[in-house]
Structures are given as C-alpha cells and as structure tokens.
Amino acid sequence: MPSRRVTIAEIAAFAGVSVPTVSKVLNGRSDVAEATRKRVQQIMAERGYRRRASGGSRPVGLVDMVLPSLDSPWVVEVLRGAEAEARRSGTQIAVTSADGEPAGERRWLDRLATRRSDGLVLVVSEAGPETLEQLAALHTPVVLLDPVGGSAPEFATVGATNWAGGVSAVEHLVALGHRRIAVLSGRPQLVCSQERVEGYRAALARAGIPVDERLVHFGDFRPTGGRAGTRTVLDLPDPPTAIFAGSDMQAFGVYQEAAERGLRIPEDLSVVGFDDIAFSELMAPQLTTVRQPLARMAAESVRLLLAAGEDGIPDPPPRLELATHLVVRGSTGPA
C-alpha cells in the first residue's frame, strides 16, 4: 500500500484517461468502454486506491473552502462569515486559493481528494462540467457559494437576489431624476453579472425609459474594470449622469476616473455600487450601494454542510437566495 492516499487524478494519469472517466467507473456508469473500465479498475487495485467515504462516517470538524483569490475585500467578508459559523459550531475552516487556475487544471481538486473533511464550500468564478464531475467523485457534501458560473442541479447553492438588487439601485437613481443611467458589470458569462444588468433593464422599463445599449458595459468587478467602463460611457457625446456599478470595487474605479476628469460625486455624477463591503464606507463620499449579505451567505453555506451530517446533502439539494437591500449614502444626488 502506498504511504499516502492515491487520488483519482493519479489513477486517471496512470490509465491514460480523463478524471471524469475514472469518476464514471467509480459510479458504475454504463457510458464507458468495457476495456477502459477494466484498465481503470486494474490500476485502482494495483495502486491501492481507496474511495472516500460518502456517509455513515463521523464528522472530523473540518470544512474546506476554495476561493478564487485572497486579495479582495469581498473575500474578507466571505471568510469572516464562514469563520464565525465554524467557530460557533466547533469546526475549523481549511482555506485554499484557486489563484485563477482554469477549470481543467485545478491542483486544489487533487489536494481535496487526499484529505478527509466534512464538506466543501466552493467559491470560484468558473466551475465547468468537468470540474463539477470531479467534485462529485470526491463523495463529500458540496455547497456552491454565489455560483457565478451558474448553479449545478446536483449541488446545494447559496446566493443573493442579484436581479432585485439591480432593480433597487436603478429605481433609486430614477427617483432622483436621472434618465441617462449607465450600468457596469462583470464578465457576461457570470450569472450574477447578467442578473444585475437584467435588474437595471427592468427598472428602466418600469419607468418608461428606453435602454441605450451604449450605456451597458461588461468588464470585470475590479477597480480597473470600473475605470475602463466609466471611460467608455463618459466619452459618449451624451454621457450618463449616474452609474450603477456591479461591485463596490468597480465603483471605486468609477470614483478614480471621475476624479481624473474633475467630476464631483454626486454633484456631477451619481454612483451606486453592489456588495456593501466595509471599504464602501471609507470612500469619499461614502458609497450608496446594494448590500449583499456576503458574511451570512458564507455562514449559511457552512451551516448547510454541517447540518447534512452523516446523511449528506438532501435530495434535491437546497437553493438558498438571501435578500439584498439598498443602503443610501452620499454618492447619489439629484440629476
């Protein structure tokens, strides 16, 4: 027997097949060639592969959490909520950063397969079908937190009301008399990006204001994305009087670009963000934003895993969507 647990990634490499193929063999799927099935099973026996227990085992007091990075205030809020719930429950959090690794090359998947934990909270920006299938092969409870790439039906999810948040942000600006309102969001492949923009569109439609597609900008949720989007919409012949940014860090980029152009907030340009991270109250003026309960979302994710216990995540897996609400501060004013 080897001195450490052999992983399904290593079995796949030895057999010359993909990790999803090994997963199919483990789960008794019929869509695998018989010769391939026998080769994989033989290598499992030779290498001493031991499948992770899927239930009936005692909790070990450890929850894995995989984050896209560790360099943003957004992540700090998520960690704060997860740690608080873990502490309350007498559990520890093992944090792993994906560091932007593409879905098919995530070393963290292999690391998770080598240790036992009570479950996994996955907070990454991309989780394609292959990644999700590899996660299923681990046979441990999984919760997708803020599933920005879309929710998978086999996993529990915890998110927020992104569409409603977008509606409340834009309705606030409309009530202040703004009619030229731009929206900046994240990558168009992300569900939360699309939902916040759809909320923007719905609010304008309710107010009878036609959408000018030149004012709709997808980029990324970082300050650089905010600056780039602001530059694009402010260079229009008829620039907006207000901007709804899809994240607070993106709104900070709006502030930077406005300052460089000598524009005052909110006298010349009103700004609304999204998230309500602690940093938003340090901006000058303080940022009007849509509060997304990030800490509570993370806490609920950990709670779901721990509540699953020996029986695992219920079938069908739960879908939690926590409410957002607008926090009005000093960055918005009359048009």
CSV table of C-alpha atoms in Angstrom, one decimal:
chain,number,residue,atom,x,y,z
A,1,MET,CA,0.0,0.0,0.0
A,2,PRO,CA,1.3,3.5,-0.8
A,3,SER,CA,2.2,5.8,2.1
A,4,ARG,CA,-0.4,8.3,1.2
A,5,ARG,CA,-3.9,8.2,-0.4
A,6,VAL,CA,-3.8,7.7,-4.2
A,7,THR,CA,-6.1,10.3,-5.9
A,8,ILE,CA,-8.4,9.9,-8.8
A,9,ALA,CA,-6.2,12.3,-10.8
A,10,GLU,CA,-3.3,10.0,-10.4
A,11,ILE,CA,-5.4,7.0,-11.4
A,12,ALA,CA,-6.5,8.9,-14.5
A,13,ALA,CA,-2.9,9.6,-15.4
A,14,PHE,CA,-1.8,6.0,-14.9
A,15,ALA,CA,-4.7,4.8,-17.0
A,16,GLY,CA,-4.3,7.4,-19.7
A,17,VAL,CA,-7.9,8.6,-19.4
A,18,SER,CA,-9.6,11.7,-18.0
A,19,VAL,CA,-10.6,12.2,-14.4
A,20,PRO,CA,-14.4,12.3,-15.4
A,21,THR,CA,-13.8,8.8,-17.0
A,22,VAL,CA,-12.4,7.5,-13.7
A,23,SER,CA,-15.4,9.1,-11.9
A,24,LYS,CA,-17.8,7.2,-14.3
A,25,VAL,CA,-16.1,3.9,-13.5
A,26,LEU,CA,-16.3,4.6,-9.7
A,27,ASN,CA,-20.0,5.4,-10.0
A,28,GLY,CA,-20.8,2.4,-12.2
A,29,ARG,CA,-21.8,4.5,-15.3
A,30,SER,CA,-22.6,2.5,-18.4
A,31,ASP,CA,-21.1,5.0,-20.9
A,32,VAL,CA,-17.5,3.7,-20.5
A,33,ALA,CA,-16.0,1.2,-22.8
A,34,GLU,CA,-15.5,-2.2,-21.1
A,35,ALA,CA,-11.8,-2.3,-21.9
A,36,THR,CA,-11.3,1.1,-20.4
A,37,ARG,CA,-13.4,0.1,-17.3
A,38,LYS,CA,-11.2,-3.0,-16.7
A,39,ARG,CA,-8.0,-1.0,-17.2
A,40,VAL,CA,-9.1,1.6,-14.7
A,41,GLN,CA,-10.2,-1.0,-12.2
A,42,GLN,CA,-6.9,-2.9,-12.5
A,43,ILE,CA,-4.9,0.3,-11.9
A,44,MET,CA,-7.0,1.1,-8.9
A,45,ALA,CA,-6.2,-2.3,-7.4
A,46,GLU,CA,-2.5,-2.1,-8.2
A,47,ARG,CA,-2.2,1.4,-6.8
A,48,GLY,CA,-4.2,0.7,-3.7
A,49,TYR,CA,-6.9,3.3,-4.4
A,50,ARG,CA,-9.3,3.8,-1.5
A,51,ARG,CA,-12.6,5.6,-2.3
A,52,ARG,CA,-13.6,8.4,0.1
A,53,ALA,CA,-16.4,7.5,2.4
A,54,SER,CA,-19.7,9.1,1.3
A,55,GLY,CA,-21.7,8.8,4.5
A,56,GLY,CA,-22.0,7.0,7.7
A,57,SER,CA,-18.7,8.3,9.0
A,58,ARG,CA,-18.1,10.5,12.0
A,59,PRO,CA,-17.6,14.3,11.4
A,60,VAL,CA,-14.0,15.3,11.5
A,61,GLY,CA,-14.6,19.0,12.4
A,62,LEU,CA,-13.1,20.4,9.2
A,63,VAL,CA,-14.7,22.3,6.3
A,64,ASP,CA,-12.8,23.0,3.1
A,65,MET,CA,-13.3,26.4,1.4
A,66,VAL,CA,-12.0,27.1,-2.1
A,67,LEU,CA,-11.8,30.8,-3.0
A,68,PRO,CA,-10.9,32.4,-6.3
A,69,SER,CA,-8.2,34.5,-4.7
A,70,LEU,CA,-7.2,36.0,-1.3
A,71,ASP,CA,-6.7,39.6,-2.4
A,72,SER,CA,-10.0,41.4,-2.2
A,73,PRO,CA,-12.3,42.9,0.5
A,74,TRP,CA,-15.1,40.7,-1.0
A,75,VAL,CA,-13.2,37.6,0.0
A,76,VAL,CA,-12.5,39.0,3.5
A,77,GLU,CA,-16.3,39.3,4.1
A,78,VAL,CA,-16.9,35.7,2.9
A,79,LEU,CA,-14.1,34.4,5.2
A,80,ARG,CA,-15.5,36.4,8.1
A,81,GLY,CA,-18.9,34.8,7.8
A,82,ALA,CA,-17.5,31.3,7.3
A,83,GLU,CA,-15.1,31.5,10.2
A,84,ALA,CA,-17.9,32.8,12.6
A,85,GLU,CA,-20.2,29.9,11.8
A,86,ALA,CA,-17.3,27.4,12.0
A,87,ARG,CA,-16.3,28.8,15.4
A,88,ARG,CA,-19.9,28.6,16.7
A,89,SER,CA,-20.1,25.0,15.6
A,90,GLY,CA,-16.7,24.0,16.9
A,91,THR,CA,-15.4,23.4,13.4
A,92,GLN,CA,-12.3,24.6,11.5
A,93,ILE,CA,-12.0,26.1,8.0
A,94,ALA,CA,-9.3,25.0,5.6
A,95,VAL,CA,-8.8,27.7,3.0
A,96,THR,CA,-7.5,27.1,-0.5
A,97,SER,CA,-7.0,29.8,-3.2
A,98,ALA,CA,-7.6,28.6,-6.8
A,99,ASP,CA,-5.5,31.6,-7.9
A,100,GLY,CA,-7.3,31.8,-11.2
A,101,GLU,CA,-6.4,28.3,-12.3
A,102,PRO,CA,-8.5,27.1,-15.3
A,103,ALA,CA,-11.2,24.5,-14.6
A,104,GLY,CA,-9.3,21.6,-16.1
A,105,GLU,CA,-6.0,22.2,-14.3
A,106,ARG,CA,-7.0,22.9,-10.7
A,107,ARG,CA,-4.4,21.4,-8.4
A,108,TRP,CA,-6.8,22.1,-5.5
A,109,LEU,CA,-9.1,19.3,-6.7
A,110,ASP,CA,-6.2,16.9,-6.2
A,111,ARG,CA,-5.4,18.3,-2.8
A,112,LEU,CA,-9.0,17.9,-1.7
A,113,ALA,CA,-9.0,14.3,-2.8
A,114,THR,CA,-6.1,13.5,-0.5
A,115,ARG,CA,-7.7,14.6,2.8
A,116,ARG,CA,-11.0,14.0,4.5
A,117,SER,CA,-13.3,16.8,5.5
A,118,ASP,CA,-16.9,17.3,6.4
A,119,GLY,CA,-17.7,19.1,3.2
A,120,LEU,CA,-16.6,21.8,0.7
A,121,VAL,CA,-17.7,25.3,0.1
A,122,LEU,CA,-16.8,26.3,-3.4
A,123,VAL,CA,-16.5,30.0,-4.2
A,124,VAL,CA,-14.8,30.1,-7.6
A,125,SER,CA,-15.6,32.1,-10.7
A,126,GLU,CA,-15.6,29.2,-13.1
A,127,ALA,CA,-16.8,25.7,-12.4
A,128,GLY,CA,-17.4,23.9,-15.6
A,129,PRO,CA,-18.9,20.4,-16.2
A,130,GLU,CA,-15.6,18.6,-15.8
A,131,THR,CA,-14.8,20.3,-12.5
A,132,LEU,CA,-18.3,19.5,-11.1
A,133,GLU,CA,-17.9,15.9,-12.2
A,134,GLN,CA,-14.6,15.7,-10.4
A,135,LEU,CA,-16.2,17.2,-7.3
A,136,ALA,CA,-18.9,14.6,-7.4
A,137,ALA,CA,-16.3,11.9,-7.4
A,138,LEU,CA,-14.9,13.1,-4.1
A,139,HIS,CA,-18.1,11.8,-2.4
A,140,THR,CA,-18.3,14.7,0.1
A,141,PRO,CA,-21.0,17.3,0.5
A,142,VAL,CA,-20.5,20.4,-1.7
A,143,VAL,CA,-22.2,23.8,-1.5
A,144,LEU,CA,-21.7,26.4,-4.2
A,145,LEU,CA,-21.5,29.9,-2.7
A,146,ASP,CA,-22.6,32.7,-5.0
A,147,PRO,CA,-22.5,30.4,-8.1
A,148,VAL,CA,-21.3,32.9,-10.5
A,149,GLY,CA,-20.9,30.4,-13.3
A,150,GLY,CA,-24.5,29.1,-12.9
A,151,SER,CA,-25.8,26.6,-10.4
A,152,ALA,CA,-25.4,22.8,-10.9
A,153,PRO,CA,-28.5,20.8,-10.0
A,154,GLU,CA,-26.5,18.2,-8.1
A,155,PHE,CA,-25.1,20.7,-5.6
A,156,ALA,CA,-26.7,22.9,-2.9
A,157,THR,CA,-26.3,26.6,-3.6
A,158,VAL,CA,-26.3,29.8,-1.6
A,159,GLY,CA,-26.7,33.1,-3.4
A,160,ALA,CA,-28.3,36.6,-3.3
A,161,THR,CA,-31.1,38.4,-5.1
A,162,ASN,CA,-28.9,40.0,-7.7
A,163,TRP,CA,-31.9,40.9,-10.0
A,164,ALA,CA,-33.8,42.6,-7.2
A,165,GLY,CA,-30.7,44.4,-6.1
A,166,GLY,CA,-30.2,45.8,-9.6
A,167,VAL,CA,-33.8,47.0,-9.7
A,168,SER,CA,-33.5,48.8,-6.3
A,169,ALA,CA,-30.3,50.6,-7.4
A,170,VAL,CA,-31.7,51.9,-10.6
A,171,GLU,CA,-35.1,52.8,-9.1
A,172,HIS,CA,-33.3,54.9,-6.6
A,173,LEU,CA,-31.5,56.8,-9.3
A,174,VAL,CA,-34.7,57.3,-11.4
A,175,ALA,CA,-36.4,58.7,-8.3
A,176,LEU,CA,-33.6,61.3,-8.1
A,177,GLY,CA,-34.4,62.4,-11.6
A,178,HIS,CA,-31.7,60.6,-13.6
A,179,ARG,CA,-32.6,59.4,-17.0
A,180,ARG,CA,-29.1,58.8,-18.5
A,181,ILE,CA,-28.0,55.9,-16.3
A,182,ALA,CA,-25.1,53.6,-17.2
A,183,VAL,CA,-24.5,50.1,-15.8
A,184,LEU,CA,-21.1,48.5,-15.4
A,185,SER,CA,-21.0,44.8,-14.6
A,186,GLY,CA,-18.6,41.8,-14.5
A,187,ARG,CA,-17.9,39.3,-17.3
A,188,PRO,CA,-21.0,38.4,-19.3
A,189,GLN,CA,-20.5,34.7,-18.7
A,190,LEU,CA,-21.3,35.1,-15.0
A,191,VAL,CA,-24.8,34.7,-13.9
A,192,CYS,CA,-24.6,37.4,-11.2
A,193,SER,CA,-23.3,39.9,-13.9
A,194,GLN,CA,-26.3,39.2,-16.1
A,195,GLU,CA,-28.8,39.3,-13.3
A,196,ARG,CA,-27.7,42.7,-12.1
A,197,VAL,CA,-27.9,44.1,-15.7
A,198,GLU,CA,-31.3,42.5,-16.1
A,199,GLY,CA,-32.5,44.3,-12.9
A,200,TYR,CA,-31.2,47.5,-14.4
A,201,ARG,CA,-33.2,46.9,-17.6
A,202,ALA,CA,-36.3,46.0,-15.7
A,203,ALA,CA,-36.1,49.2,-13.6
A,204,LEU,CA,-35.7,51.4,-16.6
A,205,ALA,CA,-38.7,49.6,-18.3
A,206,ARG,CA,-40.9,50.2,-15.3
A,207,ALA,CA,-40.0,53.9,-15.5
A,208,GLY,CA,-40.7,54.1,-19.3
A,209,ILE,CA,-37.0,54.9,-20.0
A,210,PRO,CA,-35.6,53.1,-23.1
A,211,VAL,CA,-32.3,51.3,-22.7
A,212,ASP,CA,-29.4,52.9,-24.6
A,213,GLU,CA,-27.1,49.9,-25.2
A,214,ARG,CA,-24.1,52.2,-25.3
A,215,LEU,CA,-24.6,52.6,-21.6
A,216,VAL,CA,-24.4,48.9,-20.9
A,217,HIS,CA,-20.9,47.8,-20.2
A,218,PHE,CA,-19.5,44.3,-19.2
A,219,GLY,CA,-15.9,44.0,-18.0
A,220,ASP,CA,-14.8,42.8,-14.6
A,221,PHE,CA,-15.7,43.6,-11.0
A,222,ARG,CA,-12.3,45.2,-10.1
A,223,PRO,CA,-11.4,48.9,-10.0
A,224,THR,CA,-9.6,48.6,-13.3
A,225,GLY,CA,-12.9,47.3,-14.8
A,226,GLY,CA,-14.7,50.2,-13.3
A,227,ARG,CA,-12.3,52.8,-14.7
A,228,ALA,CA,-12.5,51.2,-18.2
A,229,GLY,CA,-16.2,51.1,-18.2
A,230,THR,CA,-16.5,54.7,-16.9
A,231,ARG,CA,-14.1,55.9,-19.5
A,232,THR,CA,-16.2,54.3,-22.2
A,233,VAL,CA,-19.6,55.8,-21.2
A,234,LEU,CA,-18.3,59.2,-20.2
A,235,ASP,CA,-16.7,59.6,-23.7
A,236,LEU,CA,-20.1,59.4,-25.3
A,237,PRO,CA,-21.5,62.6,-26.9
A,238,ASP,CA,-24.3,62.4,-24.3
A,239,PRO,CA,-22.7,60.8,-21.2
A,240,PRO,CA,-24.7,59.5,-18.3
A,241,THR,CA,-25.5,61.5,-15.1
A,242,ALA,CA,-25.4,58.3,-13.0
A,243,ILE,CA,-23.6,55.0,-13.0
A,244,PHE,CA,-24.7,51.7,-11.4
A,245,ALA,CA,-21.6,49.6,-10.8
A,246,GLY,CA,-21.9,45.9,-10.3
A,247,SER,CA,-19.5,45.8,-7.3
A,248,ASP,CA,-18.1,48.3,-4.8
A,249,MET,CA,-14.6,47.8,-6.1
A,250,GLN,CA,-15.8,48.6,-9.6
A,251,ALA,CA,-17.5,51.7,-8.1
A,252,PHE,CA,-14.1,52.7,-6.7
A,253,GLY,CA,-12.8,52.6,-10.3
A,254,VAL,CA,-15.7,54.9,-11.2
A,255,TYR,CA,-14.5,57.3,-8.5
A,256,GLN,CA,-11.0,57.2,-9.8
A,257,GLU,CA,-12.0,58.0,-13.4
A,258,ALA,CA,-14.4,60.8,-12.3
A,259,ALA,CA,-11.6,62.4,-10.2
A,260,GLU,CA,-9.2,62.4,-13.1
A,261,ARG,CA,-11.8,64.2,-15.2
A,262,GLY,CA,-12.6,66.8,-12.5
A,263,LEU,CA,-16.1,65.4,-11.9
A,264,ARG,CA,-17.6,65.7,-8.5
A,265,ILE,CA,-19.6,62.9,-6.9
A,266,PRO,CA,-22.6,63.2,-6.6
A,267,GLU,CA,-22.9,66.8,-8.0
A,268,ASP,CA,-21.8,65.9,-11.5
A,269,LEU,CA,-22.1,62.1,-11.4
A,270,SER,CA,-24.1,59.8,-9.0
A,271,VAL,CA,-22.7,56.4,-8.3
A,272,VAL,CA,-24.3,53.2,-6.8
A,273,GLY,CA,-22.3,50.1,-6.0
A,274,PHE,CA,-23.1,46.5,-5.1
A,275,ASP,CA,-21.9,44.3,-2.1
A,276,ASP,CA,-21.6,46.9,0.7
A,277,ILE,CA,-18.1,45.7,1.8
A,278,ALA,CA,-16.5,47.7,4.7
A,279,PHE,CA,-14.4,49.7,2.2
A,280,SER,CA,-17.6,51.4,0.8
A,281,GLU,CA,-17.9,53.5,4.0
A,282,LEU,CA,-14.3,54.7,3.6
A,283,MET,CA,-14.8,56.1,0.2
A,284,ALA,CA,-15.3,59.9,-0.1
A,285,PRO,CA,-18.2,60.5,-0.4
A,286,GLN,CA,-19.4,57.3,1.3
A,287,LEU,CA,-20.8,54.9,-1.3
A,288,THR,CA,-24.5,54.3,-1.9
A,289,THR,CA,-24.7,50.6,-2.6
A,290,VAL,CA,-26.7,47.4,-2.6
A,291,ARG,CA,-26.0,45.3,0.4
A,292,GLN,CA,-25.3,41.7,-0.4
A,293,PRO,CA,-25.1,39.7,2.8
A,294,LEU,CA,-21.8,38.1,2.0
A,295,ALA,CA,-20.9,37.0,5.6
A,296,ARG,CA,-24.3,35.5,6.1
A,297,MET,CA,-24.1,33.7,2.8
A,298,ALA,CA,-20.8,32.1,3.8
A,299,ALA,CA,-22.2,31.2,7.2
A,300,GLU,CA,-25.3,29.6,5.7
A,301,SER,CA,-23.0,27.6,3.4
A,302,VAL,CA,-21.0,26.2,6.3
A,303,ARG,CA,-24.3,25.6,8.2
A,304,LEU,CA,-25.7,23.6,5.3
A,305,LEU,CA,-22.7,21.3,5.2
A,306,LEU,CA,-22.6,20.7,8.9
A,307,ALA,CA,-26.4,20.1,9.1
A,308,ALA,CA,-26.0,17.5,6.4
A,309,GLY,CA,-24.2,15.3,8.9
A,310,GLU,CA,-24.0,11.6,8.1
A,311,ASP,CA,-26.9,11.7,5.7
A,312,GLY,CA,-25.3,14.1,3.3
A,313,ILE,CA,-27.0,17.0,1.4
A,314,PRO,CA,-30.7,16.4,1.0
A,315,ASP,CA,-32.1,15.4,-2.4
A,316,PRO,CA,-33.0,17.7,-4.2
A,317,PRO,CA,-30.2,19.9,-2.9
A,318,PRO,CA,-31.4,23.2,-1.3
A,319,ARG,CA,-31.3,26.5,-3.1
A,320,LEU,CA,-30.9,29.5,-0.7
A,321,GLU,CA,-31.3,33.0,-2.1
A,322,LEU,CA,-30.7,35.8,0.5
A,323,ALA,CA,-32.3,39.2,0.2
A,324,THR,CA,-30.3,42.3,-0.9
A,325,HIS,CA,-31.3,45.9,0.0
A,326,LEU,CA,-30.2,49.4,-0.9
A,327,VAL,CA,-28.0,51.4,1.5
A,328,VAL,CA,-28.2,55.1,0.7
A,329,ARG,CA,-25.2,57.2,1.5
A,330,GLY,CA,-23.5,60.2,0.0
A,331,SER,CA,-22.6,59.2,-3.6
A,332,THR,CA,-26.1,59.8,-5.1
A,333,GLY,CA,-28.0,63.0,-5.5
A,334,PRO,CA,-30.4,64.8,-7.8
A,335,ALA,CA,-29.7,64.7,-11.6
